[in-house]
Amino acid sequence: MYRLEVLQRMLVGAELIGSSQVEAVGVEYDSRKVQPGQVFVCIPGLKTDGHEYAAKAIIGGAVAVVVEKPLYNCSVPQLVVSSSRKALATLSAFYAGRPASEMTVVGITGTNGKTTSSYFCEAVLKGIQKDCGLIGTIQAVVAGETRPIGNTTPESLLLHQLLADMKSAGQDSVVMEVSSHSLDLDRVHELPFDVAVFTNLTHDHLDYHGSMEAYFQAKSRLFAGLQYRRGRKAPYAVINLDDFYGE
């Protein structure tokens, strides 16, 4: 359990409305799945707005809500942030124990070839005696167990739960496909990648991104986010220069 004052310090620029002493046992963004003692994160979606489900989440036991706009007549404390999605990613990693901090993380993005490349990378890591998990379009593989996932890159809450399960099983590495949607929607916000891979970029997903330039910018966020980690080698970017956008 952590007090809201602790969570507030993690969320850059967060404003707390209500008591800072309330304690929360975890985080959830689906009002149907809220458990007593959790913080409910209101996510503005493409079709519905999570702020509209805050009352339902509170009835389900949420002790606080994370919002992008203050809610009126709210009976629990509110953490007001600029991005609920980034807040969800930060809190998900925290409550999962930040498993990625102790793993080698390889992220692969591109229109085509992500799945094939992920299995190649998995085989290479296993060949140097790494115990490697896998997250991608077809499935997640945790310690040899396959698990269905709804998106190429899961929402941050499920993503960090998968990583925590891998770490608990003794796995020290993960290879994951990183979609442009997940980058644009901050599902991998603050996730520490050791290797980022770019395969190619062709006309796809323009119904979502609107233009090739916006699609490209979403993909490029994986590489712009590479950072040095204390005690680790410098991160690598592996880029296909035969592709126009790779060049």
XYZ file of C-alpha atoms in Angstrom:
247
model
C 0.000 0.000 0.000
C 1.240 3.475 -0.859
C -0.094 6.852 0.151
C -1.264 9.202 -2.572
C 1.498 11.632 -1.645
C 3.986 8.975 -2.789
C 2.168 8.450 -6.091
C 1.885 12.188 -6.628
C 5.661 12.587 -6.465
C 6.045 10.090 -9.322
C 3.677 11.921 -11.638
C 5.371 15.048 -12.934
C 3.269 18.136 -12.331
C 0.384 16.210 -10.723
C -2.037 18.206 -8.587
C -3.728 16.450 -5.680
C -7.289 17.341 -4.745
C -8.199 15.738 -1.434
C -6.308 13.830 1.228
C -2.722 12.789 0.539
C -2.890 10.138 3.264
C -5.261 7.772 1.452
C -3.504 4.473 0.713
C -3.832 2.570 -2.563
C -3.026 -1.083 -3.207
C -2.816 -0.930 -6.995
C -3.979 0.666 -10.219
C -6.678 -0.078 -12.825
C -8.088 1.676 -15.898
C -11.075 -0.603 -16.642
C -13.990 0.297 -14.347
C -15.341 -3.250 -14.691
C -12.176 -4.688 -13.149
C -11.609 -2.272 -10.270
C -10.824 -3.928 -6.932
C -11.277 -2.288 -3.512
C -8.314 -0.095 -2.629
C -7.159 0.605 -6.172
C -6.564 3.891 -7.985
C -8.717 4.270 -11.086
C -7.050 5.987 -14.045
C -9.487 7.815 -16.334
C -8.258 7.293 -19.903
C -9.730 9.435 -22.712
C -10.211 6.812 -25.426
C -10.878 6.907 -29.146
C -14.526 5.962 -28.623
C -15.301 6.541 -24.937
C -13.868 8.681 -22.154
C -12.793 6.956 -18.938
C -13.762 10.052 -16.955
C -17.389 9.043 -17.541
C -16.797 5.783 -15.638
C -15.176 7.255 -12.529
C -18.384 6.994 -10.497
C -18.738 3.313 -11.410
C -15.118 2.697 -10.405
C -15.656 4.411 -7.049
C -18.687 2.207 -6.393
C -16.427 -0.746 -7.204
C -13.976 0.302 -4.492
C -11.578 2.803 -6.073
C -10.066 4.982 -3.332
C -8.763 7.668 -5.710
C -8.899 8.647 -9.367
C -6.317 9.941 -11.829
C -7.878 12.503 -14.156
C -6.927 14.994 -16.843
C -9.727 17.312 -15.761
C -11.095 17.669 -12.215
C -14.371 15.887 -11.555
C -17.138 17.693 -9.698
C -18.913 16.054 -6.772
C -16.204 13.376 -6.601
C -16.180 11.515 -3.280
C -12.517 10.382 -3.426
C -9.208 12.226 -3.878
C -8.155 13.155 -7.396
C -4.711 13.289 -8.970
C -4.938 15.745 -11.866
C -2.302 15.101 -14.561
C -1.566 16.297 -18.098
C -1.616 12.758 -19.505
C -3.565 9.899 -17.944
C -1.886 7.414 -20.250
C 1.588 8.410 -19.108
C 0.385 8.281 -15.513
C -0.984 4.778 -16.056
C 2.343 3.615 -17.476
C 4.294 5.130 -14.574
C 2.010 3.687 -11.900
C 1.788 0.290 -13.622
C 5.571 -0.031 -13.633
C 5.758 1.065 -9.996
C 3.151 -1.369 -8.679
C 4.688 -4.201 -10.731
C 8.064 -3.541 -9.079
C 9.655 -2.027 -12.188
C 10.616 -5.458 -13.564
C 12.141 -4.076 -16.773
C 14.849 -2.305 -14.773
C 16.547 -5.673 -14.223
C 15.926 -7.159 -17.675
C 17.434 -6.745 -21.128
C 14.642 -5.192 -23.197
C 14.568 -5.350 -27.009
C 11.870 -3.395 -28.856
C 11.100 -3.921 -32.542
C 9.016 -1.505 -34.584
C 8.119 -1.198 -38.271
C 5.238 -1.948 -40.614
C 6.420 -5.392 -41.699
C 8.713 -8.007 -40.228
C 8.256 -7.303 -36.522
C 7.039 -10.790 -35.616
C 9.680 -12.594 -37.688
C 12.414 -10.355 -36.299
C 11.211 -10.922 -32.741
C 11.601 -14.692 -33.101
C 15.048 -14.226 -34.641
C 16.066 -12.053 -31.676
C 14.613 -14.526 -29.209
C 16.669 -17.320 -30.797
C 19.853 -15.229 -30.675
C 19.362 -14.379 -27.007
C 18.674 -17.992 -26.127
C 21.827 -18.901 -28.038
C 23.904 -16.811 -25.616
C 22.167 -18.399 -22.625
C 19.634 -15.645 -22.001
C 16.248 -16.701 -20.617
C 14.007 -14.690 -22.907
C 10.316 -13.822 -22.852
C 8.344 -12.669 -25.884
C 5.538 -10.155 -26.414
C 4.023 -9.658 -29.846
C 1.241 -9.863 -32.397
C 0.629 -13.576 -32.078
C 0.976 -14.011 -28.330
C 3.030 -13.408 -25.225
C 5.350 -16.203 -24.092
C 6.171 -16.217 -20.382
C 8.585 -18.929 -19.234
C 7.409 -21.197 -22.058
C 3.723 -20.539 -21.396
C 1.805 -18.867 -24.215
C -0.780 -16.228 -23.358
C -3.194 -14.521 -25.741
C -3.002 -10.726 -25.844
C -5.422 -8.369 -27.545
C -2.913 -5.925 -29.066
C 0.512 -6.165 -30.647
C 1.755 -4.143 -27.688
C -0.516 -4.475 -24.631
C -1.773 -1.552 -22.580
C 0.864 -0.547 -20.030
C -0.890 -2.210 -17.092
C -0.883 -5.656 -18.714
C 2.558 -5.061 -20.197
C 4.201 -4.553 -16.803
C 2.258 -7.468 -15.322
C 3.686 -9.691 -18.063
C 7.191 -8.384 -17.407
C 6.764 -8.985 -13.683
C 5.689 -12.576 -14.351
C 8.740 -13.091 -16.574
C 11.062 -11.723 -13.919
C 9.422 -13.857 -11.213
C 9.990 -16.905 -13.418
C 13.705 -16.062 -13.596
C 13.724 -14.627 -17.092
C 16.329 -11.934 -17.679
C 15.357 -10.701 -21.151
C 12.336 -9.840 -23.255
C 11.828 -9.198 -26.942
C 8.707 -7.234 -27.767
C 7.000 -5.828 -30.819
C 6.293 -2.126 -30.409
C 3.449 -0.832 -32.542
C 3.027 2.761 -33.672
C -0.277 2.842 -31.798
C 1.435 1.866 -28.543
C 4.067 4.563 -29.011
C 1.481 7.205 -29.814
C -0.697 6.109 -26.871
C 2.233 5.985 -24.394
C 1.863 2.293 -23.583
C 5.665 2.003 -23.416
C 6.198 5.374 -21.691
C 9.387 5.267 -19.581
C 10.018 1.612 -20.472
C 13.832 1.270 -20.582
C 14.835 -0.276 -23.927
C 18.363 -1.600 -24.348
C 17.940 -2.243 -28.078
C 15.506 -0.596 -30.493
C 15.012 -2.096 -33.966
C 13.433 -0.499 -37.064
C 12.414 -2.812 -39.926
C 10.626 -0.585 -42.475
C 7.715 1.789 -43.021
C 5.044 1.302 -45.673
C 1.494 2.612 -46.166
C -0.532 1.218 -43.275
C -2.540 2.470 -40.289
C -3.128 5.816 -42.005
C -6.742 5.621 -40.849
C -5.307 6.227 -37.378
C -2.216 8.364 -37.994
C -3.591 10.412 -40.881
C -0.336 10.775 -42.804
C 2.935 8.975 -43.434
C 4.793 11.754 -41.606
C 2.671 11.280 -38.467
C 3.119 7.496 -38.775
C 6.881 7.968 -39.063
C 7.011 10.340 -36.088
C 5.146 7.790 -33.952
C 7.660 5.089 -34.869
C 10.610 7.388 -34.223
C 9.557 7.875 -30.592
C 11.021 4.440 -29.788
C 14.489 5.710 -30.741
C 14.130 9.197 -29.296
C 13.377 7.563 -25.950
C 16.568 5.502 -25.735
C 18.478 6.422 -22.595
C 21.594 5.327 -20.768
C 20.935 3.173 -17.735
C 23.312 3.226 -14.795
C 25.466 0.119 -14.759
C 24.424 -0.861 -18.300
C 26.027 -0.630 -21.718
C 24.861 2.171 -23.974
C 21.570 1.382 -25.756
C 21.688 0.293 -29.381
C 19.539 1.359 -32.329
C 19.388 -1.157 -35.192
C 17.980 0.528 -38.289
C 17.263 -0.822 -41.786
C 18.881 1.769 -44.060
C 17.460 0.104 -47.181
C 14.176 1.708 -46.167
C 13.619 5.392 -47.021
C 12.373 6.218 -43.520
C 15.158 4.190 -41.950
C 17.694 6.281 -43.827
